[in-house]
């Protein structure tokens, strides 16, 4: 310390590496990837020379806790899941598949391990992929969210999976894929529960951004591909489709009424959160992977 309140500091230049995350910064963009960490993960579990595959989970895959396949080494399985979980930090395309295999920590069989190995094979094929954030005009930086849900996708308890991803402008900033806490009785209800989770996330992010900007909260746009769920957000009458839904899930309706959230219909083929709710065929998976901004960051750096 040279003077009161003044400290000497070293200039480490632009951030390039942090906790396994590789960062590249240019005048118009920033990229985040974890190629080195992914390679170490593959080497740790003896998968460096494995064959690659196009999707992290086959669309026909159905995993259950009641699977009767031979049991496997629990320590190895859990260690792999922890490593894969960290890769989701820069790879939203892995969020659903990693979330699914993490549900079977107690009764681990060879079928579950096979699903984990497919994720590793997928990672091997696209080691250098990650997120790219481009510079945009501040006035265009609106918070836009996409939320989606499958219906009764878990074959053990028939609970659905919610998927939510938020973009600031065109840049993905947060995402999650998680099993719902209630059993939905219809696709409308499953989508409504997912949208409520998305609204909670959106309101928090917008308030945080408002503090950073020094501005009042803006209205967050939440895009849903189910018209019945959208109608529920605007209808205060608890008709037959909604009277049984837990009161806490009507938080979304209050957000819409208060002007904090604006809901908008989006076509199913344009619903990028679909990749966070279910295993998809290769063509659909690749289309949505592009939509959520996952790219070959090594190539982008060279360009």
PDB file of C-alpha atoms in Angstrom:
ATOM      1  CA  UNK A   1       0.000   0.000   0.000  1.00  0.00           C
ATOM      2  CA  UNK A   2       1.634   3.235  -1.163  1.00  0.00           C
ATOM      3  CA  UNK A   3      -0.864   5.830   0.064  1.00  0.00           C
ATOM      4  CA  UNK A   4      -3.983   5.731   2.174  1.00  0.00           C
ATOM      5  CA  UNK A   5      -6.679   3.909   0.151  1.00  0.00           C
ATOM      6  CA  UNK A   6      -4.358   3.165  -2.811  1.00  0.00           C
ATOM      7  CA  UNK A   7      -2.987  -0.322  -3.510  1.00  0.00           C
ATOM      8  CA  UNK A   8      -0.351  -1.602  -5.902  1.00  0.00           C
ATOM      9  CA  UNK A   9      -1.616  -4.170  -8.374  1.00  0.00           C
ATOM     10  CA  UNK A  10      -0.120  -6.305 -11.120  1.00  0.00           C
ATOM     11  CA  UNK A  11      -1.582  -6.088 -14.616  1.00  0.00           C
ATOM     12  CA  UNK A  12      -2.251  -9.678 -15.667  1.00  0.00           C
ATOM     13  CA  UNK A  13      -3.687  -8.529 -19.019  1.00  0.00           C
ATOM     14  CA  UNK A  14      -6.889 -10.011 -20.425  1.00  0.00           C
ATOM     15  CA  UNK A  15      -8.315 -13.083 -18.713  1.00  0.00           C
ATOM     16  CA  UNK A  16      -7.419 -16.219 -20.673  1.00  0.00           C
ATOM     17  CA  UNK A  17      -7.930 -19.101 -18.231  1.00  0.00           C
ATOM     18  CA  UNK A  18      -9.976 -19.518 -15.067  1.00  0.00           C
ATOM     19  CA  UNK A  19     -10.778 -22.746 -13.192  1.00  0.00           C
ATOM     20  CA  UNK A  20     -10.645 -24.911 -16.301  1.00  0.00           C
ATOM     21  CA  UNK A  21     -12.500 -22.411 -18.489  1.00  0.00           C
ATOM     22  CA  UNK A  22     -10.566 -21.106 -21.485  1.00  0.00           C
ATOM     23  CA  UNK A  23     -11.373 -17.492 -22.356  1.00  0.00           C
ATOM     24  CA  UNK A  24     -10.537 -15.629 -25.552  1.00  0.00           C
ATOM     25  CA  UNK A  25     -11.301 -11.922 -25.861  1.00  0.00           C
ATOM     26  CA  UNK A  26     -11.386  -9.755 -28.964  1.00  0.00           C
ATOM     27  CA  UNK A  27     -12.667  -6.263 -29.657  1.00  0.00           C
ATOM     28  CA  UNK A  28     -16.110  -7.564 -30.669  1.00  0.00           C
ATOM     29  CA  UNK A  29     -16.469 -10.897 -28.871  1.00  0.00           C
ATOM     30  CA  UNK A  30     -15.578 -13.167 -25.955  1.00  0.00           C
ATOM     31  CA  UNK A  31     -15.528 -16.983 -26.170  1.00  0.00           C
ATOM     32  CA  UNK A  32     -15.688 -19.540 -23.365  1.00  0.00           C
ATOM     33  CA  UNK A  33     -14.700 -23.188 -23.773  1.00  0.00           C
ATOM     34  CA  UNK A  34     -13.406 -26.129 -21.745  1.00  0.00           C
ATOM     35  CA  UNK A  35     -11.498 -28.208 -24.314  1.00  0.00           C
ATOM     36  CA  UNK A  36      -8.567 -28.848 -21.972  1.00  0.00           C
ATOM     37  CA  UNK A  37     -10.814 -29.862 -19.070  1.00  0.00           C
ATOM     38  CA  UNK A  38     -12.862 -32.078 -21.401  1.00  0.00           C
ATOM     39  CA  UNK A  39      -9.702 -33.835 -22.609  1.00  0.00           C
ATOM     40  CA  UNK A  40      -8.579 -34.466 -19.030  1.00  0.00           C
ATOM     41  CA  UNK A  41     -12.023 -35.887 -18.245  1.00  0.00           C
ATOM     42  CA  UNK A  42     -11.858 -38.249 -21.224  1.00  0.00           C
ATOM     43  CA  UNK A  43      -8.345 -39.346 -20.284  1.00  0.00           C
ATOM     44  CA  UNK A  44      -9.307 -39.874 -16.643  1.00  0.00           C
ATOM     45  CA  UNK A  45     -11.988 -42.361 -17.631  1.00  0.00           C
ATOM     46  CA  UNK A  46     -10.081 -44.042 -20.457  1.00  0.00           C
ATOM     47  CA  UNK A  47     -12.176 -42.576 -23.284  1.00  0.00           C
ATOM     48  CA  UNK A  48      -9.560 -40.613 -25.239  1.00  0.00           C
ATOM     49  CA  UNK A  49      -9.572 -43.133 -28.098  1.00  0.00           C
ATOM     50  CA  UNK A  50     -13.318 -43.748 -28.134  1.00  0.00           C
ATOM     51  CA  UNK A  51     -15.504 -43.442 -31.213  1.00  0.00           C
ATOM     52  CA  UNK A  52     -17.484 -40.225 -31.461  1.00  0.00           C
ATOM     53  CA  UNK A  53     -21.261 -39.821 -31.764  1.00  0.00           C
ATOM     54  CA  UNK A  54     -23.534 -36.975 -32.836  1.00  0.00           C
ATOM     55  CA  UNK A  55     -25.866 -36.660 -29.829  1.00  0.00           C
ATOM     56  CA  UNK A  56     -25.229 -36.984 -26.077  1.00  0.00           C
ATOM     57  CA  UNK A  57     -28.309 -39.162 -25.585  1.00  0.00           C
ATOM     58  CA  UNK A  58     -30.188 -41.307 -28.073  1.00  0.00           C
ATOM     59  CA  UNK A  59     -33.842 -40.341 -28.563  1.00  0.00           C
ATOM     60  CA  UNK A  60     -34.880 -43.941 -27.745  1.00  0.00           C
ATOM     61  CA  UNK A  61     -33.020 -44.052 -24.421  1.00  0.00           C
ATOM     62  CA  UNK A  62     -35.210 -44.799 -21.391  1.00  0.00           C
ATOM     63  CA  UNK A  63     -33.404 -45.001 -18.047  1.00  0.00           C
ATOM     64  CA  UNK A  64     -34.974 -46.313 -14.857  1.00  0.00           C
ATOM     65  CA  UNK A  65     -34.000 -46.905 -11.243  1.00  0.00           C
ATOM     66  CA  UNK A  66     -35.550 -50.373 -11.591  1.00  0.00           C
ATOM     67  CA  UNK A  67     -33.156 -51.432 -14.340  1.00  0.00           C
ATOM     68  CA  UNK A  68     -31.995 -55.038 -13.877  1.00  0.00           C
ATOM     69  CA  UNK A  69     -28.666 -54.738 -15.702  1.00  0.00           C
ATOM     70  CA  UNK A  70     -25.464 -55.683 -13.793  1.00  0.00           C
ATOM     71  CA  UNK A  71     -24.305 -53.208 -11.147  1.00  0.00           C
ATOM     72  CA  UNK A  72     -21.199 -51.069 -11.803  1.00  0.00           C
ATOM     73  CA  UNK A  73     -18.540 -49.246  -9.790  1.00  0.00           C
ATOM     74  CA  UNK A  74     -20.409 -46.447  -7.997  1.00  0.00           C
ATOM     75  CA  UNK A  75     -17.260 -44.404  -7.273  1.00  0.00           C
ATOM     76  CA  UNK A  76     -16.293 -44.231 -10.954  1.00  0.00           C
ATOM     77  CA  UNK A  77     -19.826 -43.327 -12.007  1.00  0.00           C
ATOM     78  CA  UNK A  78     -20.235 -40.526  -9.467  1.00  0.00           C
ATOM     79  CA  UNK A  79     -16.802 -39.085 -10.265  1.00  0.00           C
ATOM     80  CA  UNK A  80     -17.705 -38.988 -13.963  1.00  0.00           C
ATOM     81  CA  UNK A  81     -21.006 -37.214 -13.259  1.00  0.00           C
ATOM     82  CA  UNK A  82     -19.247 -34.549 -11.186  1.00  0.00           C
ATOM     83  CA  UNK A  83     -16.793 -33.891 -14.020  1.00  0.00           C
ATOM     84  CA  UNK A  84     -19.571 -33.716 -16.605  1.00  0.00           C
ATOM     85  CA  UNK A  85     -21.552 -31.366 -14.377  1.00  0.00           C
ATOM     86  CA  UNK A  86     -18.763 -28.806 -14.526  1.00  0.00           C
ATOM     87  CA  UNK A  87     -18.712 -28.950 -18.330  1.00  0.00           C
ATOM     88  CA  UNK A  88     -22.334 -27.764 -18.365  1.00  0.00           C
ATOM     89  CA  UNK A  89     -20.960 -24.359 -17.263  1.00  0.00           C
ATOM     90  CA  UNK A  90     -20.113 -23.569 -20.886  1.00  0.00           C
ATOM     91  CA  UNK A  91     -22.118 -26.267 -22.662  1.00  0.00           C
ATOM     92  CA  UNK A  92     -25.912 -25.963 -22.342  1.00  0.00           C
ATOM     93  CA  UNK A  93     -26.238 -28.724 -24.953  1.00  0.00           C
ATOM     94  CA  UNK A  94     -25.098 -31.137 -22.204  1.00  0.00           C
ATOM     95  CA  UNK A  95     -27.515 -29.921 -19.523  1.00  0.00           C
ATOM     96  CA  UNK A  96     -30.341 -32.372 -20.209  1.00  0.00           C
ATOM     97  CA  UNK A  97     -28.284 -35.544 -20.669  1.00  0.00           C
ATOM     98  CA  UNK A  98     -26.063 -34.853 -17.653  1.00  0.00           C
ATOM     99  CA  UNK A  99     -29.141 -34.017 -15.576  1.00  0.00           C
ATOM    100  CA  UNK A 100     -30.751 -37.332 -16.517  1.00  0.00           C
ATOM    101  CA  UNK A 101     -27.768 -39.566 -15.667  1.00  0.00           C
ATOM    102  CA  UNK A 102     -27.282 -37.733 -12.355  1.00  0.00           C
ATOM    103  CA  UNK A 103     -30.665 -39.077 -11.177  1.00  0.00           C
ATOM    104  CA  UNK A 104     -29.305 -42.608 -10.747  1.00  0.00           C
ATOM    105  CA  UNK A 105     -26.628 -42.236  -8.094  1.00  0.00           C
ATOM    106  CA  UNK A 106     -28.060 -44.911  -5.792  1.00  0.00           C
ATOM    107  CA  UNK A 107     -28.635 -47.923  -8.058  1.00  0.00           C
ATOM    108  CA  UNK A 108     -26.024 -47.806 -10.802  1.00  0.00           C
ATOM    109  CA  UNK A 109     -26.122 -50.378 -13.593  1.00  0.00           C
ATOM    110  CA  UNK A 110     -24.263 -51.008 -16.827  1.00  0.00           C
ATOM    111  CA  UNK A 111     -27.116 -49.382 -18.778  1.00  0.00           C
ATOM    112  CA  UNK A 112     -26.677 -46.148 -16.810  1.00  0.00           C
ATOM    113  CA  UNK A 113     -22.925 -46.302 -17.367  1.00  0.00           C
ATOM    114  CA  UNK A 114     -23.541 -46.819 -21.074  1.00  0.00           C
ATOM    115  CA  UNK A 115     -25.533 -43.569 -21.160  1.00  0.00           C
ATOM    116  CA  UNK A 116     -22.641 -41.757 -19.465  1.00  0.00           C
ATOM    117  CA  UNK A 117     -20.167 -43.178 -21.983  1.00  0.00           C
ATOM    118  CA  UNK A 118     -22.322 -41.889 -24.842  1.00  0.00           C
ATOM    119  CA  UNK A 119     -22.084 -38.378 -23.373  1.00  0.00           C
ATOM    120  CA  UNK A 120     -18.288 -38.744 -23.278  1.00  0.00           C
ATOM    121  CA  UNK A 121     -18.251 -39.967 -26.891  1.00  0.00           C
ATOM    122  CA  UNK A 122     -20.301 -36.926 -27.888  1.00  0.00           C
ATOM    123  CA  UNK A 123     -17.878 -34.617 -26.080  1.00  0.00           C
ATOM    124  CA  UNK A 124     -14.916 -36.260 -27.843  1.00  0.00           C
ATOM    125  CA  UNK A 125     -16.442 -35.294 -31.194  1.00  0.00           C
ATOM    126  CA  UNK A 126     -16.812 -31.605 -30.348  1.00  0.00           C
ATOM    127  CA  UNK A 127     -14.065 -30.848 -27.829  1.00  0.00           C
ATOM    128  CA  UNK A 128     -13.568 -27.275 -29.007  1.00  0.00           C
ATOM    129  CA  UNK A 129     -17.181 -26.170 -28.792  1.00  0.00           C
ATOM    130  CA  UNK A 130     -18.373 -23.540 -26.327  1.00  0.00           C
ATOM    131  CA  UNK A 131     -20.211 -20.235 -25.993  1.00  0.00           C
ATOM    132  CA  UNK A 132     -19.461 -17.057 -27.912  1.00  0.00           C
ATOM    133  CA  UNK A 133     -20.632 -13.632 -26.727  1.00  0.00           C
ATOM    134  CA  UNK A 134     -20.710 -10.819 -29.247  1.00  0.00           C
ATOM    135  CA  UNK A 135     -20.768  -7.095 -28.596  1.00  0.00           C
ATOM    136  CA  UNK A 136     -24.195  -5.504 -29.147  1.00  0.00           C
ATOM    137  CA  UNK A 137     -25.768  -2.088 -28.804  1.00  0.00           C
ATOM    138  CA  UNK A 138     -26.943  -1.517 -25.255  1.00  0.00           C
ATOM    139  CA  UNK A 139     -30.441  -0.520 -26.380  1.00  0.00           C
ATOM    140  CA  UNK A 140     -30.836  -3.949 -28.030  1.00  0.00           C
ATOM    141  CA  UNK A 141     -29.941  -5.913 -24.899  1.00  0.00           C
ATOM    142  CA  UNK A 142     -33.369  -7.160 -23.911  1.00  0.00           C
ATOM    143  CA  UNK A 143     -33.658 -10.181 -21.651  1.00  0.00           C
ATOM    144  CA  UNK A 144     -35.409 -12.957 -23.606  1.00  0.00           C
ATOM    145  CA  UNK A 145     -36.179 -16.381 -22.177  1.00  0.00           C
ATOM    146  CA  UNK A 146     -37.347 -19.665 -23.664  1.00  0.00           C
ATOM    147  CA  UNK A 147     -39.020 -22.325 -21.557  1.00  0.00           C
ATOM    148  CA  UNK A 148     -40.226 -25.782 -22.474  1.00  0.00           C
ATOM    149  CA  UNK A 149     -41.229 -29.087 -20.927  1.00  0.00           C
ATOM    150  CA  UNK A 150     -41.706 -32.703 -21.837  1.00  0.00           C
ATOM    151  CA  UNK A 151     -44.655 -34.605 -20.352  1.00  0.00           C
ATOM    152  CA  UNK A 152     -44.138 -37.432 -17.825  1.00  0.00           C
ATOM    153  CA  UNK A 153     -40.663 -38.141 -19.184  1.00  0.00           C
ATOM    154  CA  UNK A 154     -39.407 -39.890 -16.028  1.00  0.00           C
ATOM    155  CA  UNK A 155     -40.641 -43.485 -16.298  1.00  0.00           C
ATOM    156  CA  UNK A 156     -40.232 -44.107 -12.541  1.00  0.00           C
ATOM    157  CA  UNK A 157     -42.414 -41.322 -11.112  1.00  0.00           C
ATOM    158  CA  UNK A 158     -43.869 -39.775 -14.302  1.00  0.00           C
ATOM    159  CA  UNK A 159     -42.628 -36.291 -13.475  1.00  0.00           C
ATOM    160  CA  UNK A 160     -41.774 -33.915 -16.314  1.00  0.00           C
ATOM    161  CA  UNK A 161     -38.545 -32.052 -17.042  1.00  0.00           C
ATOM    162  CA  UNK A 162     -38.394 -28.248 -17.296  1.00  0.00           C
ATOM    163  CA  UNK A 163     -35.907 -26.525 -19.560  1.00  0.00           C
ATOM    164  CA  UNK A 164     -35.171 -22.801 -19.415  1.00  0.00           C
ATOM    165  CA  UNK A 165     -32.576 -20.701 -21.221  1.00  0.00           C
ATOM    166  CA  UNK A 166     -32.164 -16.912 -21.171  1.00  0.00           C
ATOM    167  CA  UNK A 167     -30.471 -14.685 -23.706  1.00  0.00           C
ATOM    168  CA  UNK A 168     -29.297 -11.104 -23.256  1.00  0.00           C
ATOM    169  CA  UNK A 169     -29.668  -9.863 -26.794  1.00  0.00           C
ATOM    170  CA  UNK A 170     -28.437 -12.845 -28.822  1.00  0.00           C
ATOM    171  CA  UNK A 171     -26.064 -14.171 -26.135  1.00  0.00           C
ATOM    172  CA  UNK A 172     -27.002 -17.100 -23.843  1.00  0.00           C
ATOM    173  CA  UNK A 173     -26.379 -16.166 -20.212  1.00  0.00           C
ATOM    174  CA  UNK A 174     -28.104 -18.794 -18.067  1.00  0.00           C
ATOM    175  CA  UNK A 175     -29.795 -22.162 -18.531  1.00  0.00           C
ATOM    176  CA  UNK A 176     -31.032 -25.158 -16.596  1.00  0.00           C
ATOM    177  CA  UNK A 177     -32.718 -28.518 -17.083  1.00  0.00           C
ATOM    178  CA  UNK A 178     -34.389 -30.027 -14.039  1.00  0.00           C
ATOM    179  CA  UNK A 179     -37.099 -32.462 -13.048  1.00  0.00           C
ATOM    180  CA  UNK A 180     -40.323 -30.881 -11.845  1.00  0.00           C
ATOM    181  CA  UNK A 181     -41.385 -31.429  -8.242  1.00  0.00           C
ATOM    182  CA  UNK A 182     -44.991 -32.302  -9.086  1.00  0.00           C
ATOM    183  CA  UNK A 183     -46.666 -34.714 -11.477  1.00  0.00           C
ATOM    184  CA  UNK A 184     -48.327 -32.742 -14.265  1.00  0.00           C
ATOM    185  CA  UNK A 185     -51.712 -33.993 -15.465  1.00  0.00           C
ATOM    186  CA  UNK A 186     -51.465 -32.419 -18.913  1.00  0.00           C
ATOM    187  CA  UNK A 187     -48.961 -30.856 -21.285  1.00  0.00           C
ATOM    188  CA  UNK A 188     -50.537 -27.488 -20.457  1.00  0.00           C
ATOM    189  CA  UNK A 189     -49.755 -27.941 -16.762  1.00  0.00           C
ATOM    190  CA  UNK A 190     -46.222 -29.189 -17.422  1.00  0.00           C
ATOM    191  CA  UNK A 191     -45.519 -26.161 -19.631  1.00  0.00           C
ATOM    192  CA  UNK A 192     -47.083 -23.829 -17.045  1.00  0.00           C
ATOM    193  CA  UNK A 193     -44.876 -25.195 -14.254  1.00  0.00           C
ATOM    194  CA  UNK A 194     -41.807 -24.821 -16.487  1.00  0.00           C
ATOM    195  CA  UNK A 195     -42.810 -21.255 -17.364  1.00  0.00           C
ATOM    196  CA  UNK A 196     -43.176 -20.410 -13.673  1.00  0.00           C
ATOM    197  CA  UNK A 197     -39.614 -21.600 -13.037  1.00  0.00           C
ATOM    198  CA  UNK A 198     -38.526 -19.501 -16.010  1.00  0.00           C
ATOM    199  CA  UNK A 199     -40.354 -16.451 -14.664  1.00  0.00           C
ATOM    200  CA  UNK A 200     -38.635 -16.740 -11.268  1.00  0.00           C
ATOM    201  CA  UNK A 201     -35.255 -16.869 -13.003  1.00  0.00           C
ATOM    202  CA  UNK A 202     -36.119 -14.001 -15.343  1.00  0.00           C
ATOM    203  CA  UNK A 203     -37.332 -11.640 -12.637  1.00  0.00           C
ATOM    204  CA  UNK A 204     -34.174 -12.209 -10.571  1.00  0.00           C
ATOM    205  CA  UNK A 205     -31.864 -11.679 -13.566  1.00  0.00           C
ATOM    206  CA  UNK A 206     -33.653  -8.522 -14.672  1.00  0.00           C
ATOM    207  CA  UNK A 207     -33.426  -7.009 -11.181  1.00  0.00           C
ATOM    208  CA  UNK A 208     -29.741  -7.852 -11.041  1.00  0.00           C
ATOM    209  CA  UNK A 209     -29.159  -6.275 -14.465  1.00  0.00           C
ATOM    210  CA  UNK A 210     -31.092  -3.193 -13.398  1.00  0.00           C
ATOM    211  CA  UNK A 211     -28.732  -2.723 -10.452  1.00  0.00           C
ATOM    212  CA  UNK A 212     -25.744  -3.008 -12.774  1.00  0.00           C
ATOM    213  CA  UNK A 213     -27.218  -0.585 -15.292  1.00  0.00           C
ATOM    214  CA  UNK A 214     -28.603   1.845 -12.743  1.00  0.00           C
ATOM    215  CA  UNK A 215     -31.969   1.680 -14.484  1.00  0.00           C
ATOM    216  CA  UNK A 216     -35.471   0.566 -13.595  1.00  0.00           C
ATOM    217  CA  UNK A 217     -36.476  -3.017 -14.294  1.00  0.00           C
ATOM    218  CA  UNK A 218     -37.508  -3.762 -17.877  1.00  0.00           C
ATOM    219  CA  UNK A 219     -40.184  -6.217 -18.918  1.00  0.00           C
ATOM    220  CA  UNK A 220     -38.697  -9.674 -19.524  1.00  0.00           C
ATOM    221  CA  UNK A 221     -39.921 -11.595 -22.568  1.00  0.00           C
ATOM    222  CA  UNK A 222     -40.662 -15.287 -21.988  1.00  0.00           C
ATOM    223  CA  UNK A 223     -41.391 -17.437 -25.051  1.00  0.00           C
ATOM    224  CA  UNK A 224     -43.597 -20.530 -24.681  1.00  0.00           C
ATOM    225  CA  UNK A 225     -44.738 -23.002 -27.334  1.00  0.00           C
ATOM    226  CA  UNK A 226     -48.024 -23.939 -25.645  1.00  0.00           C
ATOM    227  CA  UNK A 227     -51.020 -21.629 -26.198  1.00  0.00           C
ATOM    228  CA  UNK A 228     -53.031 -23.156 -23.333  1.00  0.00           C
ATOM    229  CA  UNK A 229     -50.230 -22.381 -20.853  1.00  0.00           C
ATOM    230  CA  UNK A 230     -50.109 -18.803 -22.160  1.00  0.00           C
ATOM    231  CA  UNK A 231     -53.884 -18.501 -21.684  1.00  0.00           C
ATOM    232  CA  UNK A 232     -53.480 -19.665 -18.069  1.00  0.00           C
ATOM    233  CA  UNK A 233     -51.035 -16.837 -17.375  1.00  0.00           C
ATOM    234  CA  UNK A 234     -53.682 -14.286 -18.384  1.00  0.00           C
ATOM    235  CA  UNK A 235     -56.806 -15.870 -16.906  1.00  0.00           C
ATOM    236  CA  UNK A 236     -57.479 -15.393 -13.205  1.00  0.00           C
ATOM    237  CA  UNK A 237     -60.399 -17.843 -13.216  1.00  0.00           C
ATOM    238  CA  UNK A 238     -59.349 -21.269 -11.932  1.00  0.00           C
ATOM    239  CA  UNK A 239     -61.138 -23.400 -14.496  1.00  0.00           C
ATOM    240  CA  UNK A 240     -60.906 -27.192 -14.721  1.00  0.00           C
ATOM    241  CA  UNK A 241     -57.368 -27.122 -16.132  1.00  0.00           C
ATOM    242  CA  UNK A 242     -55.838 -25.107 -13.316  1.00  0.00           C
ATOM    243  CA  UNK A 243     -57.861 -25.340 -10.087  1.00  0.00           C
ATOM    244  CA  UNK A 244     -55.715 -28.248  -8.836  1.00  0.00           C
ATOM    245  CA  UNK A 245     -52.366 -26.537  -9.550  1.00  0.00           C
ATOM    246  CA  UNK A 246     -50.450 -25.505  -6.431  1.00  0.00           C
ATOM    247  CA  UNK A 247     -50.844 -21.811  -5.607  1.00  0.00           C
ATOM    248  CA  UNK A 248     -47.083 -21.210  -5.774  1.00  0.00           C
ATOM    249  CA  UNK A 249     -47.095 -21.891  -9.513  1.00  0.00           C
ATOM    250  CA  UNK A 250     -49.414 -18.942 -10.095  1.00  0.00           C
ATOM    251  CA  UNK A 251     -46.460 -16.645  -9.397  1.00  0.00           C
ATOM    252  CA  UNK A 252     -46.158 -16.491 -13.183  1.00  0.00           C
ATOM    253  CA  UNK A 253     -49.671 -15.112 -13.501  1.00  0.00           C
ATOM    254  CA  UNK A 254     -48.883 -12.361 -10.988  1.00  0.00           C
ATOM    255  CA  UNK A 255     -45.717 -11.459 -12.924  1.00  0.00           C
ATOM    256  CA  UNK A 256     -47.729 -11.109 -16.110  1.00  0.00           C
ATOM    257  CA  UNK A 257     -50.423  -9.046 -14.411  1.00  0.00           C
ATOM    258  CA  UNK A 258     -47.811  -6.762 -12.787  1.00  0.00           C
ATOM    259  CA  UNK A 259     -45.972  -6.217 -16.072  1.00  0.00           C
ATOM    260  CA  UNK A 260     -42.726  -7.883 -14.989  1.00  0.00           C
ATOM    261  CA  UNK A 261     -43.026 -10.696 -17.540  1.00  0.00           C
ATOM    262  CA  UNK A 262     -44.391 -10.642 -21.072  1.00  0.00           C
ATOM    263  CA  UNK A 263     -45.311 -14.066 -22.457  1.00  0.00           C
ATOM    264  CA  UNK A 264     -45.187 -14.742 -26.176  1.00  0.00           C
ATOM    265  CA  UNK A 265     -46.012 -17.762 -28.282  1.00  0.00           C
ATOM    266  CA  UNK A 266     -43.184 -19.371 -30.224  1.00  0.00           C
ATOM    267  CA  UNK A 267     -43.509 -22.192 -32.747  1.00  0.00           C
ATOM    268  CA  UNK A 268     -42.304 -25.581 -31.564  1.00  0.00           C
ATOM    269  CA  UNK A 269     -39.623 -25.732 -34.266  1.00  0.00           C
ATOM    270  CA  UNK A 270     -38.280 -22.384 -33.005  1.00  0.00           C
ATOM    271  CA  UNK A 271     -38.337 -23.391 -29.328  1.00  0.00           C
ATOM    272  CA  UNK A 272     -34.626 -23.631 -28.522  1.00  0.00           C
ATOM    273  CA  UNK A 273     -35.290 -24.797 -24.930  1.00  0.00           C
ATOM    274  CA  UNK A 274     -36.485 -28.099 -26.408  1.00  0.00           C
ATOM    275  CA  UNK A 275     -32.867 -29.303 -26.223  1.00  0.00           C
ATOM    276  CA  UNK A 276     -33.074 -29.019 -22.415  1.00  0.00           C
ATOM    277  CA  UNK A 277     -36.144 -31.239 -21.947  1.00  0.00           C
ATOM    278  CA  UNK A 278     -35.715 -34.431 -23.959  1.00  0.00           C
ATOM    279  CA  UNK A 279     -33.299 -36.442 -26.126  1.00  0.00           C
ATOM    280  CA  UNK A 280     -33.620 -35.405 -29.771  1.00  0.00           C
ATOM    281  CA  UNK A 281     -32.771 -36.897 -33.145  1.00  0.00           C
ATOM    282  CA  UNK A 282     -29.501 -35.680 -34.635  1.00  0.00           C
ATOM    283  CA  UNK A 283     -31.007 -33.147 -37.067  1.00  0.00           C
ATOM    284  CA  UNK A 284     -33.247 -31.553 -34.425  1.00  0.00           C
ATOM    285  CA  UNK A 285     -30.466 -31.578 -31.849  1.00  0.00           C
ATOM    286  CA  UNK A 286     -27.972 -29.887 -34.166  1.00  0.00           C
ATOM    287  CA  UNK A 287     -30.503 -27.220 -35.182  1.00  0.00           C
ATOM    288  CA  UNK A 288     -31.208 -26.302 -31.564  1.00  0.00           C
ATOM    289  CA  UNK A 289     -27.537 -26.463 -30.613  1.00  0.00           C
ATOM    290  CA  UNK A 290     -26.932 -23.750 -33.206  1.00  0.00           C
ATOM    291  CA  UNK A 291     -29.943 -21.800 -31.929  1.00  0.00           C
ATOM    292  CA  UNK A 292     -28.586 -21.661 -28.368  1.00  0.00           C
ATOM    293  CA  UNK A 293     -25.200 -20.393 -29.573  1.00  0.00           C
ATOM    294  CA  UNK A 294     -22.905 -23.411 -29.161  1.00  0.00           C
ATOM    295  CA  UNK A 295     -20.087 -23.078 -31.697  1.00  0.00           C
ATOM    296  CA  UNK A 296     -16.537 -24.212 -32.423  1.00  0.00           C
ATOM    297  CA  UNK A 297     -14.742 -21.515 -30.417  1.00  0.00           C
ATOM    298  CA  UNK A 298     -11.295 -22.627 -31.622  1.00  0.00           C
ATOM    299  CA  UNK A 299     -12.264 -21.830 -35.223  1.00  0.00           C
ATOM    300  CA  UNK A 300     -13.815 -18.539 -34.171  1.00  0.00           C
ATOM    301  CA  UNK A 301     -10.596 -17.485 -32.421  1.00  0.00           C
ATOM    302  CA  UNK A 302      -8.576 -18.203 -35.532  1.00  0.00           C
ATOM    303  CA  UNK A 303     -10.976 -16.152 -37.630  1.00  0.00           C
TER     304      UNK A 303
END
